[in-house]
């Protein structure tokens, strides 16, 4: 079979193997040692395929797609850390996200489709597409899901385009989706912190470490776990750090670079730390918010 496959591939320019959605088959109680072993084995098999095919002068590439948190967990449990090549797919440029929507609209069945044709131009005095991007954690899939929620609301109300009220309705539904998905992602890597994200329910959109700790205590999380839980919340974009100038920065805005986040936090006493809860979760967590535009940091 190996000979037949090699002969067949010799007629092609290259072989590309893409492996994705590995977490779909994981157990509900988090990532196990067997899951990590499977990922390492897949990577090793991919490397072996590349080596064997290169002997027959066949170009081949095997790519395994992993979430950032799973990749970091894999590295922590891998003795030869850094041996594999990494291609980071992090979205920090909102113009790229806008281009995704533009491309999807241009390839749709709607003639001359564009954002201005399907949606109101502004929501709360902010451009409507920017208003959504402010709330999608800079994830393309979340952006698309958010827009689909808004489209669903407009369709159910027989609106010819997405109106401001449809954006608000879609926001409510999307926020709950984002909260549930984030909670499940946290459970994958830290099952013991499952549901910790709900400790922020009813808080102000800017809140202190002390307030978060008190809420965690009330939900049964012991004090020595609080720092780890807060770090997890920062990593998943639930919490942004607020610097001495009052600017909030979320980890996806700095390409998930924890060192940059640590520098922005400064050397203040931990009890004095202030965090901003991500707008994506405000409706689902009943966050006490205002309508001010988000502070923007240029890195």
GROMACS .gro file of C-alpha atoms in nm:
model
  299
    1UNK     CA    1   0.000   0.000   0.000
    2UNK     CA    2   0.284   0.238   0.084
    3UNK     CA    3   0.432   0.182  -0.262
    4UNK     CA    4   0.098   0.244  -0.433
    5UNK     CA    5   0.038   0.563  -0.235
    6UNK     CA    6   0.386   0.690  -0.314
    7UNK     CA    7   0.341   0.618  -0.685
    8UNK     CA    8   0.008   0.799  -0.686
    9UNK     CA    9   0.145   1.102  -0.501
   10UNK     CA   10   0.436   1.125  -0.745
   11UNK     CA   11   0.183   1.248  -1.002
   12UNK     CA   12   0.081   1.537  -0.775
   13UNK     CA   13   0.251   1.864  -0.694
   14UNK     CA   14   0.239   1.813  -0.318
   15UNK     CA   15   0.051   1.652  -0.032
   16UNK     CA   16  -0.106   1.863   0.241
   17UNK     CA   17  -0.262   1.690   0.544
   18UNK     CA   18  -0.475   1.913   0.767
   19UNK     CA   19  -0.595   1.784   1.105
   20UNK     CA   20  -0.853   1.991   1.292
   21UNK     CA   21  -1.139   1.966   1.545
   22UNK     CA   22  -0.954   1.720   1.766
   23UNK     CA   23  -1.138   1.848   2.071
   24UNK     CA   24  -1.472   1.730   1.934
   25UNK     CA   25  -1.401   1.379   2.054
   26UNK     CA   26  -1.262   1.462   2.398
   27UNK     CA   27  -1.440   1.367   2.716
   28UNK     CA   28  -1.641   1.631   2.898
   29UNK     CA   29  -1.419   1.628   3.208
   30UNK     CA   30  -1.122   1.796   3.038
   31UNK     CA   31  -0.810   1.712   2.842
   32UNK     CA   32  -0.657   1.386   2.959
   33UNK     CA   33  -0.306   1.250   2.932
   34UNK     CA   34  -0.431   1.020   2.657
   35UNK     CA   35  -0.557   1.321   2.459
   36UNK     CA   36  -0.215   1.486   2.479
   37UNK     CA   37  -0.050   1.157   2.384
   38UNK     CA   38  -0.276   1.136   2.079
   39UNK     CA   39  -0.176   1.488   1.972
   40UNK     CA   40   0.194   1.413   2.014
   41UNK     CA   41   0.151   1.090   1.820
   42UNK     CA   42  -0.027   1.269   1.536
   43UNK     CA   43   0.254   1.523   1.516
   44UNK     CA   44   0.516   1.247   1.513
   45UNK     CA   45   0.328   1.053   1.245
   46UNK     CA   46   0.301   1.367   1.036
   47UNK     CA   47   0.675   1.424   1.068
   48UNK     CA   48   0.738   1.061   0.965
   49UNK     CA   49   0.515   1.095   0.659
   50UNK     CA   50   0.705   1.405   0.552
   51UNK     CA   51   1.040   1.229   0.594
   52UNK     CA   52   0.937   0.917   0.403
   53UNK     CA   53   0.784   1.108   0.114
   54UNK     CA   54   1.082   1.340   0.089
   55UNK     CA   55   1.294   1.036   0.002
   56UNK     CA   56   1.075   0.997  -0.306
   57UNK     CA   57   1.111   1.370  -0.382
   58UNK     CA   58   0.748   1.437  -0.290
   59UNK     CA   59   0.671   1.759  -0.105
   60UNK     CA   60   0.437   1.700   0.188
   61UNK     CA   61   0.313   1.905   0.479
   62UNK     CA   62   0.121   1.785   0.785
   63UNK     CA   63  -0.047   2.050   0.995
   64UNK     CA   64  -0.229   1.994   1.324
   65UNK     CA   65  -0.457   2.279   1.430
   66UNK     CA   66  -0.476   2.341   1.805
   67UNK     CA   67  -0.623   2.608   2.027
   68UNK     CA   68  -0.365   2.826   2.200
   69UNK     CA   69  -0.450   2.685   2.542
   70UNK     CA   70  -0.418   2.323   2.426
   71UNK     CA   71  -0.088   2.401   2.254
   72UNK     CA   72   0.054   2.553   2.572
   73UNK     CA   73  -0.069   2.253   2.773
   74UNK     CA   74   0.097   2.022   2.521
   75UNK     CA   75   0.427   2.207   2.555
   76UNK     CA   76   0.411   2.187   2.932
   77UNK     CA   77   0.385   1.809   2.903
   78UNK     CA   78   0.643   1.760   2.627
   79UNK     CA   79   1.010   1.691   2.717
   80UNK     CA   80   1.152   1.819   2.385
   81UNK     CA   81   0.973   2.155   2.407
   82UNK     CA   82   1.023   2.377   2.104
   83UNK     CA   83   1.112   2.097   1.863
   84UNK     CA   84   0.799   2.141   1.651
   85UNK     CA   85   0.739   2.441   1.429
   86UNK     CA   86   0.454   2.670   1.529
   87UNK     CA   87   0.244   2.893   1.308
   88UNK     CA   88   0.037   3.130   1.522
   89UNK     CA   89  -0.300   3.232   1.379
   90UNK     CA   90  -0.398   3.521   1.603
   91UNK     CA   91  -0.619   3.805   1.489
   92UNK     CA   92  -0.522   4.149   1.613
   93UNK     CA   93  -0.614   4.363   1.309
   94UNK     CA   94  -0.984   4.446   1.288
   95UNK     CA   95  -0.942   4.540   0.922
   96UNK     CA   96  -0.863   4.176   0.849
   97UNK     CA   97  -1.183   4.072   1.024
   98UNK     CA   98  -1.375   4.323   0.815
   99UNK     CA   99  -1.215   4.176   0.503
  100UNK     CA  100  -1.342   3.831   0.602
  101UNK     CA  101  -1.699   3.963   0.610
  102UNK     CA  102  -1.647   4.149   0.283
  103UNK     CA  103  -1.520   3.832   0.115
  104UNK     CA  104  -1.808   3.622   0.246
  105UNK     CA  105  -2.061   3.878   0.127
  106UNK     CA  106  -1.901   3.903  -0.217
  107UNK     CA  107  -1.922   3.524  -0.255
  108UNK     CA  108  -2.284   3.506  -0.140
  109UNK     CA  109  -2.587   3.461  -0.362
  110UNK     CA  110  -2.702   3.817  -0.297
  111UNK     CA  111  -2.631   4.047  -0.591
  112UNK     CA  112  -2.401   4.340  -0.507
  113UNK     CA  113  -2.400   4.237  -0.143
  114UNK     CA  114  -2.209   4.463   0.094
  115UNK     CA  115  -2.228   4.549   0.462
  116UNK     CA  116  -2.408   4.877   0.402
  117UNK     CA  117  -2.677   4.691   0.211
  118UNK     CA  118  -2.756   4.433   0.478
  119UNK     CA  119  -2.704   4.634   0.798
  120UNK     CA  120  -2.764   4.972   0.957
  121UNK     CA  121  -2.455   5.188   0.949
  122UNK     CA  122  -2.432   5.262   1.323
  123UNK     CA  123  -2.521   5.121   1.663
  124UNK     CA  124  -2.489   5.348   1.968
  125UNK     CA  125  -2.309   5.609   1.755
  126UNK     CA  126  -2.043   5.355   1.651
  127UNK     CA  127  -2.001   5.191   1.312
  128UNK     CA  128  -2.209   4.874   1.326
  129UNK     CA  129  -1.936   4.636   1.211
  130UNK     CA  130  -1.688   4.788   1.454
  131UNK     CA  131  -1.955   4.759   1.725
  132UNK     CA  132  -1.968   4.383   1.665
  133UNK     CA  133  -1.590   4.345   1.644
  134UNK     CA  134  -1.563   4.517   1.984
  135UNK     CA  135  -1.759   4.223   2.124
  136UNK     CA  136  -1.632   3.915   1.938
  137UNK     CA  137  -1.296   3.857   2.117
  138UNK     CA  138  -1.127   3.908   1.777
  139UNK     CA  139  -1.224   3.555   1.674
  140UNK     CA  140  -1.340   3.513   1.312
  141UNK     CA  141  -1.579   3.232   1.402
  142UNK     CA  142  -1.732   3.439   1.682
  143UNK     CA  143  -1.767   3.735   1.446
  144UNK     CA  144  -1.955   3.523   1.194
  145UNK     CA  145  -2.173   3.365   1.464
  146UNK     CA  146  -2.255   3.709   1.603
  147UNK     CA  147  -2.360   3.838   1.260
  148UNK     CA  148  -2.570   3.526   1.200
  149UNK     CA  149  -2.747   3.589   1.530
  150UNK     CA  150  -2.822   3.945   1.417
  151UNK     CA  151  -2.942   3.823   1.077
  152UNK     CA  152  -3.170   3.574   1.249
  153UNK     CA  153  -3.322   3.851   1.458
  154UNK     CA  154  -3.377   4.071   1.152
  155UNK     CA  155  -3.534   3.783   0.960
  156UNK     CA  156  -3.773   3.693   1.243
  157UNK     CA  157  -3.889   4.057   1.255
  158UNK     CA  158  -3.924   4.081   0.876
  159UNK     CA  159  -3.667   4.360   0.855
  160UNK     CA  160  -3.506   4.429   0.518
  161UNK     CA  161  -3.170   4.482   0.688
  162UNK     CA  162  -3.015   4.440   1.032
  163UNK     CA  163  -3.153   4.725   1.241
  164UNK     CA  164  -2.999   4.854   1.567
  165UNK     CA  165  -3.254   4.656   1.769
  166UNK     CA  166  -3.151   4.341   1.580
  167UNK     CA  167  -2.790   4.403   1.675
  168UNK     CA  168  -2.891   4.430   2.040
  169UNK     CA  169  -3.099   4.113   2.020
  170UNK     CA  170  -2.820   3.926   1.844
  171UNK     CA  171  -2.579   4.052   2.110
  172UNK     CA  172  -2.789   3.896   2.385
  173UNK     CA  173  -2.792   3.555   2.215
  174UNK     CA  174  -2.427   3.566   2.110
  175UNK     CA  175  -2.311   3.665   2.458
  176UNK     CA  176  -2.464   3.354   2.610
  177UNK     CA  177  -2.305   3.139   2.337
  178UNK     CA  178  -1.964   3.296   2.403
  179UNK     CA  179  -1.996   3.245   2.778
  180UNK     CA  180  -2.094   2.879   2.745
  181UNK     CA  181  -1.816   2.809   2.494
  182UNK     CA  182  -1.552   2.985   2.705
  183UNK     CA  183  -1.663   2.795   3.014
  184UNK     CA  184  -1.624   2.468   2.821
  185UNK     CA  185  -1.281   2.570   2.692
  186UNK     CA  186  -1.169   2.638   3.049
  187UNK     CA  187  -1.309   2.302   3.157
  188UNK     CA  188  -1.099   2.132   2.887
  189UNK     CA  189  -0.773   2.244   3.047
  190UNK     CA  190  -0.876   2.314   3.407
  191UNK     CA  191  -1.180   2.103   3.499
  192UNK     CA  192  -1.156   2.217   3.859
  193UNK     CA  193  -1.228   2.577   3.750
  194UNK     CA  194  -1.544   2.488   3.559
  195UNK     CA  195  -1.814   2.754   3.618
  196UNK     CA  196  -1.568   2.995   3.783
  197UNK     CA  197  -1.648   3.246   3.509
  198UNK     CA  198  -1.996   3.289   3.658
  199UNK     CA  199  -1.844   3.453   3.966
  200UNK     CA  200  -1.852   3.783   3.776
  201UNK     CA  201  -2.226   3.782   3.731
  202UNK     CA  202  -2.376   4.119   3.826
  203UNK     CA  203  -2.041   4.297   3.869
  204UNK     CA  204  -1.949   4.636   3.726
  205UNK     CA  205  -1.766   4.619   3.392
  206UNK     CA  206  -1.452   4.736   3.572
  207UNK     CA  207  -1.395   4.543   3.889
  208UNK     CA  208  -1.121   4.478   4.141
  209UNK     CA  209  -0.928   4.164   4.220
  210UNK     CA  210  -1.076   4.176   4.570
  211UNK     CA  211  -1.431   4.176   4.433
  212UNK     CA  212  -1.355   3.880   4.211
  213UNK     CA  213  -1.193   3.690   4.499
  214UNK     CA  214  -1.489   3.750   4.728
  215UNK     CA  215  -1.725   3.622   4.462
  216UNK     CA  216  -1.506   3.316   4.401
  217UNK     CA  217  -1.513   3.242   4.774
  218UNK     CA  218  -1.890   3.262   4.775
  219UNK     CA  219  -1.898   3.003   4.497
  220UNK     CA  220  -1.678   2.758   4.685
  221UNK     CA  221  -1.339   2.827   4.524
  222UNK     CA  222  -1.072   2.834   4.793
  223UNK     CA  223  -0.843   3.135   4.827
  224UNK     CA  224  -0.526   2.967   4.701
  225UNK     CA  225  -0.701   2.901   4.367
  226UNK     CA  226  -0.800   3.262   4.303
  227UNK     CA  227  -0.477   3.381   4.140
  228UNK     CA  228  -0.476   3.086   3.900
  229UNK     CA  229  -0.841   3.141   3.812
  230UNK     CA  230  -0.781   3.508   3.739
  231UNK     CA  231  -0.483   3.418   3.518
  232UNK     CA  232  -0.706   3.172   3.331
  233UNK     CA  233  -0.968   3.443   3.284
  234UNK     CA  234  -0.704   3.677   3.143
  235UNK     CA  235  -0.575   3.407   2.907
  236UNK     CA  236  -0.924   3.338   2.769
  237UNK     CA  237  -0.997   3.705   2.718
  238UNK     CA  238  -1.268   3.719   2.983
  239UNK     CA  239  -1.068   3.979   3.178
  240UNK     CA  240  -0.853   4.258   3.045
  241UNK     CA  241  -0.589   4.430   3.256
  242UNK     CA  242  -0.629   4.800   3.331
  243UNK     CA  243  -0.303   4.994   3.345
  244UNK     CA  244  -0.216   5.308   3.541
  245UNK     CA  245  -0.353   5.525   3.258
  246UNK     CA  246  -0.692   5.357   3.276
  247UNK     CA  247  -0.653   5.170   2.947
  248UNK     CA  248  -0.779   4.812   2.928
  249UNK     CA  249  -0.583   4.554   2.727
  250UNK     CA  250  -0.696   4.202   2.647
  251UNK     CA  251  -0.449   3.927   2.578
  252UNK     CA  252  -0.560   3.874   2.218
  253UNK     CA  253  -0.467   4.236   2.146
  254UNK     CA  254  -0.102   4.148   2.217
  255UNK     CA  255  -0.099   3.811   2.036
  256UNK     CA  256  -0.145   3.612   2.358
  257UNK     CA  257   0.190   3.734   2.488
  258UNK     CA  258   0.170   3.692   2.865
  259UNK     CA  259   0.492   3.886   2.919
  260UNK     CA  260   0.340   4.198   2.762
  261UNK     CA  261   0.032   4.161   2.980
  262UNK     CA  262   0.253   4.130   3.291
  263UNK     CA  263   0.436   4.449   3.196
  264UNK     CA  264   0.109   4.637   3.152
  265UNK     CA  265  -0.004   4.522   3.494
  266UNK     CA  266   0.301   4.691   3.644
  267UNK     CA  267   0.427   4.637   3.994
  268UNK     CA  268   0.120   4.745   4.188
  269UNK     CA  269  -0.004   4.554   4.487
  270UNK     CA  270  -0.218   4.262   4.370
  271UNK     CA  271  -0.508   4.379   4.587
  272UNK     CA  272  -0.508   4.708   4.395
  273UNK     CA  273  -0.548   4.547   4.054
  274UNK     CA  274  -0.842   4.651   3.838
  275UNK     CA  275  -0.975   4.439   3.552
  276UNK     CA  276  -1.223   4.502   3.273
  277UNK     CA  277  -1.475   4.232   3.191
  278UNK     CA  278  -1.490   4.169   2.817
  279UNK     CA  279  -1.791   4.320   2.643
  280UNK     CA  280  -1.862   3.985   2.480
  281UNK     CA  281  -1.994   3.861   2.815
  282UNK     CA  282  -2.181   4.165   2.946
  283UNK     CA  283  -2.538   4.058   2.862
  284UNK     CA  284  -2.487   3.694   2.967
  285UNK     CA  285  -2.329   3.793   3.300
  286UNK     CA  286  -2.566   4.086   3.361
  287UNK     CA  287  -2.270   4.321   3.385
  288UNK     CA  288  -2.335   4.676   3.506
  289UNK     CA  289  -2.217   4.862   3.196
  290UNK     CA  290  -2.231   5.196   3.022
  291UNK     CA  291  -2.235   5.295   2.657
  292UNK     CA  292  -1.885   5.440   2.639
  293UNK     CA  293  -1.666   5.331   2.352
  294UNK     CA  294  -1.386   5.089   2.443
  295UNK     CA  295  -1.042   5.228   2.515
  296UNK     CA  296  -0.801   5.135   2.240
  297UNK     CA  297  -0.433   5.065   2.294
  298UNK     CA  298  -0.186   5.079   2.009
  299UNK     CA  299   0.096   4.829   2.062
   0.00000   0.00000   0.00000
